[in-house]
Amino acid sequence: GDSAEDLIYRCRVPPKPLYEYGSPAILKLTGYTAEEYYRDGDLGFKVLHPNDRPLVDDIIRTGKVPDKPLTLRWIRKDARELWMEQRNVAVRDASCRLVAVQGIARDITERRRTERCRSTQFEVTRILSEASTFAEAAPRILQAIQHCFEWEFGTIWLLDSSANVLRPAELSTAVGASPPPAIRPREGLAGGVWSEGGPMWVPGVAREAELAW
């Protein structure tokens, strides 16, 4: 178990949560050491994505552990999001009350990303085939991408090759916020992605004003 890529764990449930065991994979997967989990009995719940916590709360409340794998999002110590597939087994006392859960958690982030990319590709292809102009398709394309990747907001940038800048073609963002009329290479998030020719991951990007776009 100590050399496995998957995380093997056992934890007691509230009202006295306690992480009793976490295999060494816990550090690679979450960024937290096993000792940090042992010291903070609530850490296993704190790392859950806020939208997924009700699923775990429901298990604790009802005492019913699903027979099928449970897919949850975890937030790493460095703020990156993981998709984890958990296979849990209930540990019960003499009165059949749920007292702990033990199981195996596997990182399926890449699989989820591949599935979402494929879904997005099909949806964008369908939208483009139905639209007569890009301007007509742009809002639906942005909406499809946001839905598939669960983004809160986004912008479609188009290259103005004559001026060597990116210009916003379509946006879905917070009320009152608007992107600059043009971005040069290495300016902001969009300019950085353009220059690097690949995706960028910026933890807490919403707090970085200069990377907002």
PDB file of C-alpha atoms in Angstrom:
ATOM      1  CA  GLY A   1       0.000   0.000   0.000  1.00  0.00           C
ATOM      2  CA  ASP A   2       2.875   2.411   0.745  1.00  0.00           C
ATOM      3  CA  SER A   3       4.108   2.398  -2.885  1.00  0.00           C
ATOM      4  CA  ALA A   4       0.694   2.666  -4.527  1.00  0.00           C
ATOM      5  CA  GLU A   5      -0.201   5.650  -6.690  1.00  0.00           C
ATOM      6  CA  ASP A   6      -3.723   5.548  -5.279  1.00  0.00           C
ATOM      7  CA  LEU A   7      -4.485   6.956  -1.853  1.00  0.00           C
ATOM      8  CA  ILE A   8      -5.500   4.449   0.805  1.00  0.00           C
ATOM      9  CA  TYR A   9      -7.184   6.020   3.812  1.00  0.00           C
ATOM     10  CA  ARG A  10      -9.273   5.499   6.894  1.00  0.00           C
ATOM     11  CA  CYS A  11     -11.016   8.311   8.736  1.00  0.00           C
ATOM     12  CA  ARG A  12     -13.515   8.604  11.535  1.00  0.00           C
ATOM     13  CA  VAL A  13     -16.641  10.619  10.866  1.00  0.00           C
ATOM     14  CA  PRO A  14     -18.077  13.541  12.872  1.00  0.00           C
ATOM     15  CA  PRO A  15     -18.864  14.472  15.588  1.00  0.00           C
ATOM     16  CA  LYS A  16     -15.218  13.581  16.236  1.00  0.00           C
ATOM     17  CA  PRO A  17     -13.549  13.451  12.809  1.00  0.00           C
ATOM     18  CA  LEU A  18     -10.108  11.902  12.826  1.00  0.00           C
ATOM     19  CA  TYR A  19      -7.841  10.817  10.000  1.00  0.00           C
ATOM     20  CA  GLU A  20      -6.488   7.481  11.230  1.00  0.00           C
ATOM     21  CA  TYR A  21      -4.430   6.509   8.187  1.00  0.00           C
ATOM     22  CA  GLY A  22      -3.319   8.003   4.891  1.00  0.00           C
ATOM     23  CA  SER A  23      -0.836   6.260   2.588  1.00  0.00           C
ATOM     24  CA  PRO A  24       2.236   8.157   1.304  1.00  0.00           C
ATOM     25  CA  ALA A  25       0.396   9.014  -1.945  1.00  0.00           C
ATOM     26  CA  ILE A  26      -1.507  11.607   0.084  1.00  0.00           C
ATOM     27  CA  LEU A  27       1.351  14.116  -0.239  1.00  0.00           C
ATOM     28  CA  LYS A  28       1.730  13.736  -4.011  1.00  0.00           C
ATOM     29  CA  LEU A  29      -2.006  13.966  -4.588  1.00  0.00           C
ATOM     30  CA  THR A  30      -3.018  16.735  -2.189  1.00  0.00           C
ATOM     31  CA  GLY A  31       0.159  18.612  -1.281  1.00  0.00           C
ATOM     32  CA  TYR A  32      -0.559  17.948   2.395  1.00  0.00           C
ATOM     33  CA  THR A  33       1.427  15.456   4.477  1.00  0.00           C
ATOM     34  CA  ALA A  34      -0.242  12.625   6.335  1.00  0.00           C
ATOM     35  CA  GLU A  35       0.810  14.329   9.567  1.00  0.00           C
ATOM     36  CA  GLU A  36      -1.182  17.436   8.605  1.00  0.00           C
ATOM     37  CA  TYR A  37      -4.249  15.250   8.158  1.00  0.00           C
ATOM     38  CA  TYR A  38      -3.639  13.553  11.494  1.00  0.00           C
ATOM     39  CA  ARG A  39      -3.356  16.913  13.285  1.00  0.00           C
ATOM     40  CA  ASP A  40      -6.476  18.395  11.674  1.00  0.00           C
ATOM     41  CA  GLY A  41      -9.368  15.955  11.679  1.00  0.00           C
ATOM     42  CA  ASP A  42     -11.414  18.281   9.462  1.00  0.00           C
ATOM     43  CA  LEU A  43      -8.778  18.591   6.717  1.00  0.00           C
ATOM     44  CA  GLY A  44     -10.330  15.766   4.712  1.00  0.00           C
ATOM     45  CA  PHE A  45     -13.513  17.838   4.481  1.00  0.00           C
ATOM     46  CA  LYS A  46     -11.761  21.171   4.001  1.00  0.00           C
ATOM     47  CA  VAL A  47     -10.034  19.976   0.814  1.00  0.00           C
ATOM     48  CA  LEU A  48     -13.357  19.073  -0.786  1.00  0.00           C
ATOM     49  CA  HIS A  49     -14.701  21.464  -3.400  1.00  0.00           C
ATOM     50  CA  PRO A  50     -17.501  23.493  -1.744  1.00  0.00           C
ATOM     51  CA  ASN A  51     -20.033  22.244  -4.298  1.00  0.00           C
ATOM     52  CA  ASP A  52     -19.218  18.613  -3.477  1.00  0.00           C
ATOM     53  CA  ARG A  53     -19.283  18.826   0.315  1.00  0.00           C
ATOM     54  CA  PRO A  54     -23.058  18.191   0.490  1.00  0.00           C
ATOM     55  CA  LEU A  55     -22.456  14.714  -0.992  1.00  0.00           C
ATOM     56  CA  VAL A  56     -20.184  13.803   1.915  1.00  0.00           C
ATOM     57  CA  ASP A  57     -22.422  15.548   4.438  1.00  0.00           C
ATOM     58  CA  ASP A  58     -25.304  13.397   3.204  1.00  0.00           C
ATOM     59  CA  ILE A  59     -23.296  10.193   3.731  1.00  0.00           C
ATOM     60  CA  ILE A  60     -22.454  11.210   7.286  1.00  0.00           C
ATOM     61  CA  ARG A  61     -26.022  12.309   8.008  1.00  0.00           C
ATOM     62  CA  THR A  62     -27.684   9.147   6.672  1.00  0.00           C
ATOM     63  CA  GLY A  63     -24.908   6.668   7.429  1.00  0.00           C
ATOM     64  CA  LYS A  64     -25.331   5.241   3.917  1.00  0.00           C
ATOM     65  CA  VAL A  65     -22.078   4.721   2.014  1.00  0.00           C
ATOM     66  CA  PRO A  66     -22.664   4.304  -1.751  1.00  0.00           C
ATOM     67  CA  ASP A  67     -21.786   0.945  -3.292  1.00  0.00           C
ATOM     68  CA  LYS A  68     -20.667   2.691  -6.480  1.00  0.00           C
ATOM     69  CA  PRO A  69     -17.529   4.849  -6.780  1.00  0.00           C
ATOM     70  CA  LEU A  70     -17.998   8.436  -5.651  1.00  0.00           C
ATOM     71  CA  THR A  71     -16.507  11.203  -7.817  1.00  0.00           C
ATOM     72  CA  LEU A  72     -15.486  14.328  -5.926  1.00  0.00           C
ATOM     73  CA  ARG A  73     -13.356  17.381  -6.558  1.00  0.00           C
ATOM     74  CA  TRP A  74     -10.472  18.046  -4.189  1.00  0.00           C
ATOM     75  CA  ILE A  75      -8.573  21.316  -3.848  1.00  0.00           C
ATOM     76  CA  ARG A  76      -4.834  20.787  -3.444  1.00  0.00           C
ATOM     77  CA  LYS A  77      -2.688  22.818  -1.090  1.00  0.00           C
ATOM     78  CA  ASP A  78      -1.461  24.829  -4.099  1.00  0.00           C
ATOM     79  CA  ALA A  79      -5.124  25.559  -5.033  1.00  0.00           C
ATOM     80  CA  ARG A  80      -5.167  23.235  -8.058  1.00  0.00           C
ATOM     81  CA  GLU A  81      -8.340  21.211  -8.524  1.00  0.00           C
ATOM     82  CA  LEU A  82      -8.318  17.416  -8.749  1.00  0.00           C
ATOM     83  CA  TRP A  83     -11.062  15.014  -9.763  1.00  0.00           C
ATOM     84  CA  MET A  84     -10.935  11.991  -7.468  1.00  0.00           C
ATOM     85  CA  GLU A  85     -12.777   8.696  -7.733  1.00  0.00           C
ATOM     86  CA  GLN A  86     -13.327   7.181  -4.303  1.00  0.00           C
ATOM     87  CA  ARG A  87     -14.350   3.638  -3.434  1.00  0.00           C
ATOM     88  CA  ASN A  88     -15.508   3.653   0.168  1.00  0.00           C
ATOM     89  CA  VAL A  89     -16.361   0.973   2.695  1.00  0.00           C
ATOM     90  CA  ALA A  90     -18.366   1.705   5.825  1.00  0.00           C
ATOM     91  CA  VAL A  91     -16.997   0.825   9.259  1.00  0.00           C
ATOM     92  CA  ARG A  92     -19.794   0.342  11.783  1.00  0.00           C
ATOM     93  CA  ASP A  93     -20.032  -0.283  15.511  1.00  0.00           C
ATOM     94  CA  ALA A  94     -22.040  -3.004  17.257  1.00  0.00           C
ATOM     95  CA  SER A  95     -25.251  -1.011  16.780  1.00  0.00           C
ATOM     96  CA  CYS A  96     -24.556  -0.616  13.013  1.00  0.00           C
ATOM     97  CA  ARG A  97     -23.867   3.089  13.415  1.00  0.00           C
ATOM     98  CA  LEU A  98     -21.377   4.515  10.908  1.00  0.00           C
ATOM     99  CA  VAL A  99     -18.192   5.407  12.793  1.00  0.00           C
ATOM    100  CA  ALA A 100     -15.563   5.501  10.057  1.00  0.00           C
ATOM    101  CA  VAL A 101     -14.956   5.238   6.335  1.00  0.00           C
ATOM    102  CA  GLN A 102     -12.033   3.516   4.699  1.00  0.00           C
ATOM    103  CA  GLY A 103     -11.249   3.233   1.045  1.00  0.00           C
ATOM    104  CA  ILE A 104      -9.135   4.050  -1.984  1.00  0.00           C
ATOM    105  CA  ALA A 105      -9.044   7.344  -3.893  1.00  0.00           C
ATOM    106  CA  ARG A 106      -7.730   7.573  -7.459  1.00  0.00           C
ATOM    107  CA  ASP A 107      -6.809  10.703  -9.384  1.00  0.00           C
ATOM    108  CA  ILE A 108      -8.958  10.786 -12.555  1.00  0.00           C
ATOM    109  CA  THR A 109      -8.266  14.424 -13.423  1.00  0.00           C
ATOM    110  CA  GLU A 110      -6.694  13.636 -16.801  1.00  0.00           C
ATOM    111  CA  ARG A 111      -9.547  11.321 -17.725  1.00  0.00           C
ATOM    112  CA  ARG A 112     -12.109  13.967 -16.823  1.00  0.00           C
ATOM    113  CA  ARG A 113     -10.173  16.597 -18.762  1.00  0.00           C
ATOM    114  CA  THR A 114     -10.084  14.357 -21.840  1.00  0.00           C
ATOM    115  CA  GLU A 115     -13.804  13.675 -21.585  1.00  0.00           C
ATOM    116  CA  ARG A 116     -14.623  17.380 -21.209  1.00  0.00           C
ATOM    117  CA  CYS A 117     -12.354  18.373 -24.094  1.00  0.00           C
ATOM    118  CA  ARG A 118     -13.997  15.801 -26.354  1.00  0.00           C
ATOM    119  CA  SER A 119     -17.465  16.954 -25.322  1.00  0.00           C
ATOM    120  CA  THR A 120     -16.535  20.587 -25.919  1.00  0.00           C
ATOM    121  CA  GLN A 121     -15.061  19.795 -29.331  1.00  0.00           C
ATOM    122  CA  PHE A 122     -18.254  18.071 -30.462  1.00  0.00           C
ATOM    123  CA  GLU A 123     -20.428  20.904 -29.169  1.00  0.00           C
ATOM    124  CA  VAL A 124     -18.343  23.659 -30.790  1.00  0.00           C
ATOM    125  CA  THR A 125     -18.321  21.761 -34.098  1.00  0.00           C
ATOM    126  CA  ARG A 126     -22.108  21.502 -33.964  1.00  0.00           C
ATOM    127  CA  ILE A 127     -22.488  25.212 -33.194  1.00  0.00           C
ATOM    128  CA  LEU A 128     -20.204  26.227 -36.062  1.00  0.00           C
ATOM    129  CA  SER A 129     -22.104  24.000 -38.484  1.00  0.00           C
ATOM    130  CA  GLU A 130     -25.398  25.664 -37.527  1.00  0.00           C
ATOM    131  CA  ALA A 131     -24.224  29.301 -37.482  1.00  0.00           C
ATOM    132  CA  SER A 132     -23.891  31.420 -40.620  1.00  0.00           C
ATOM    133  CA  THR A 133     -21.234  33.744 -39.123  1.00  0.00           C
ATOM    134  CA  PHE A 134     -18.659  33.568 -36.347  1.00  0.00           C
ATOM    135  CA  ALA A 135     -20.305  36.538 -34.658  1.00  0.00           C
ATOM    136  CA  GLU A 136     -23.481  34.472 -34.405  1.00  0.00           C
ATOM    137  CA  ALA A 137     -21.619  31.426 -33.118  1.00  0.00           C
ATOM    138  CA  ALA A 138     -19.316  33.173 -30.613  1.00  0.00           C
ATOM    139  CA  PRO A 139     -21.767  33.563 -27.684  1.00  0.00           C
ATOM    140  CA  ARG A 140     -22.846  29.911 -27.952  1.00  0.00           C
ATOM    141  CA  ILE A 141     -19.256  28.701 -28.263  1.00  0.00           C
ATOM    142  CA  LEU A 142     -18.262  30.601 -25.128  1.00  0.00           C
ATOM    143  CA  GLN A 143     -21.294  29.278 -23.276  1.00  0.00           C
ATOM    144  CA  ALA A 144     -20.482  25.690 -24.305  1.00  0.00           C
ATOM    145  CA  ILE A 145     -16.864  26.010 -23.181  1.00  0.00           C
ATOM    146  CA  GLN A 146     -17.864  27.544 -19.848  1.00  0.00           C
ATOM    147  CA  HIS A 147     -20.418  24.793 -19.243  1.00  0.00           C
ATOM    148  CA  CYS A 148     -18.040  21.950 -20.071  1.00  0.00           C
ATOM    149  CA  PHE A 149     -15.152  23.329 -18.003  1.00  0.00           C
ATOM    150  CA  GLU A 150     -17.314  24.875 -15.270  1.00  0.00           C
ATOM    151  CA  TRP A 151     -15.761  28.306 -15.712  1.00  0.00           C
ATOM    152  CA  GLU A 152     -17.423  31.318 -14.140  1.00  0.00           C
ATOM    153  CA  PHE A 153     -16.477  33.676 -16.944  1.00  0.00           C
ATOM    154  CA  GLY A 154     -14.425  33.817 -20.105  1.00  0.00           C
ATOM    155  CA  THR A 155     -13.423  35.790 -23.171  1.00  0.00           C
ATOM    156  CA  ILE A 156     -12.853  34.847 -26.793  1.00  0.00           C
ATOM    157  CA  TRP A 157      -9.838  36.688 -28.196  1.00  0.00           C
ATOM    158  CA  LEU A 158      -9.120  37.060 -31.914  1.00  0.00           C
ATOM    159  CA  LEU A 159      -5.753  37.911 -33.442  1.00  0.00           C
ATOM    160  CA  ASP A 160      -5.385  41.230 -35.234  1.00  0.00           C
ATOM    161  CA  SER A 161      -2.282  40.269 -37.224  1.00  0.00           C
ATOM    162  CA  SER A 162      -1.820  43.713 -38.742  1.00  0.00           C
ATOM    163  CA  ALA A 163      -1.418  45.287 -35.280  1.00  0.00           C
ATOM    164  CA  ASN A 164      -0.002  42.136 -33.618  1.00  0.00           C
ATOM    165  CA  VAL A 165      -2.535  42.302 -30.785  1.00  0.00           C
ATOM    166  CA  LEU A 166      -5.429  40.230 -29.449  1.00  0.00           C
ATOM    167  CA  ARG A 167      -8.862  41.840 -29.431  1.00  0.00           C
ATOM    168  CA  PRO A 168     -11.895  40.590 -27.451  1.00  0.00           C
ATOM    169  CA  ALA A 169     -14.609  39.168 -29.704  1.00  0.00           C
ATOM    170  CA  GLU A 170     -17.007  37.828 -27.078  1.00  0.00           C
ATOM    171  CA  LEU A 171     -17.042  37.871 -23.301  1.00  0.00           C
ATOM    172  CA  SER A 172     -19.006  36.555 -20.374  1.00  0.00           C
ATOM    173  CA  THR A 173     -17.789  38.114 -17.162  1.00  0.00           C
ATOM    174  CA  ALA A 174     -18.758  39.894 -13.976  1.00  0.00           C
ATOM    175  CA  VAL A 175     -21.067  42.883 -14.201  1.00  0.00           C
ATOM    176  CA  GLY A 176     -19.074  46.098 -14.536  1.00  0.00           C
ATOM    177  CA  ALA A 177     -15.871  44.384 -15.662  1.00  0.00           C
ATOM    178  CA  SER A 178     -14.623  44.663 -19.205  1.00  0.00           C
ATOM    179  CA  PRO A 179     -11.403  43.614 -20.940  1.00  0.00           C
ATOM    180  CA  PRO A 180      -8.974  46.082 -22.516  1.00  0.00           C
ATOM    181  CA  PRO A 181      -9.562  46.815 -26.227  1.00  0.00           C
ATOM    182  CA  ALA A 182      -6.301  45.092 -27.145  1.00  0.00           C
ATOM    183  CA  ILE A 183      -3.594  42.952 -25.555  1.00  0.00           C
ATOM    184  CA  ARG A 184      -0.012  42.627 -26.719  1.00  0.00           C
ATOM    185  CA  PRO A 185       2.168  39.515 -26.371  1.00  0.00           C
ATOM    186  CA  ARG A 186       2.961  38.685 -22.717  1.00  0.00           C
ATOM    187  CA  GLU A 187       0.415  41.196 -21.408  1.00  0.00           C
ATOM    188  CA  GLY A 188      -1.923  39.701 -18.830  1.00  0.00           C
ATOM    189  CA  LEU A 189      -3.171  36.117 -18.897  1.00  0.00           C
ATOM    190  CA  ALA A 190      -4.315  36.087 -22.538  1.00  0.00           C
ATOM    191  CA  GLY A 191      -1.049  37.649 -23.727  1.00  0.00           C
ATOM    192  CA  GLY A 192       0.947  35.129 -21.709  1.00  0.00           C
ATOM    193  CA  VAL A 193      -0.951  32.167 -23.154  1.00  0.00           C
ATOM    194  CA  TRP A 194      -0.511  33.635 -26.656  1.00  0.00           C
ATOM    195  CA  SER A 195       3.241  34.026 -26.188  1.00  0.00           C
ATOM    196  CA  GLU A 196       3.792  30.625 -24.589  1.00  0.00           C
ATOM    197  CA  GLY A 197       1.605  28.806 -27.086  1.00  0.00           C
ATOM    198  CA  GLY A 198       0.006  26.686 -24.375  1.00  0.00           C
ATOM    199  CA  PRO A 199      -2.263  26.769 -21.322  1.00  0.00           C
ATOM    200  CA  MET A 200      -1.255  28.527 -18.103  1.00  0.00           C
ATOM    201  CA  TRP A 201      -2.263  27.687 -14.541  1.00  0.00           C
ATOM    202  CA  VAL A 202      -2.333  30.629 -12.130  1.00  0.00           C
ATOM    203  CA  PRO A 203      -3.597  29.794  -8.592  1.00  0.00           C
ATOM    204  CA  GLY A 204      -5.789  32.590  -7.262  1.00  0.00           C
ATOM    205  CA  VAL A 205      -5.853  34.353 -10.626  1.00  0.00           C
ATOM    206  CA  ALA A 206      -8.945  36.323  -9.583  1.00  0.00           C
ATOM    207  CA  ARG A 207      -6.781  38.115  -7.002  1.00  0.00           C
ATOM    208  CA  GLU A 208      -4.104  39.030  -9.548  1.00  0.00           C
ATOM    209  CA  ALA A 209      -5.341  42.249 -11.158  1.00  0.00           C
ATOM    210  CA  GLU A 210      -2.620  42.313 -13.820  1.00  0.00           C
ATOM    211  CA  LEU A 211      -3.612  38.788 -14.945  1.00  0.00           C
ATOM    212  CA  ALA A 212      -7.361  39.361 -15.043  1.00  0.00           C
ATOM    213  CA  TRP A 213      -7.258  39.284 -18.827  1.00  0.00           C
TER     214      TRP A 213
END
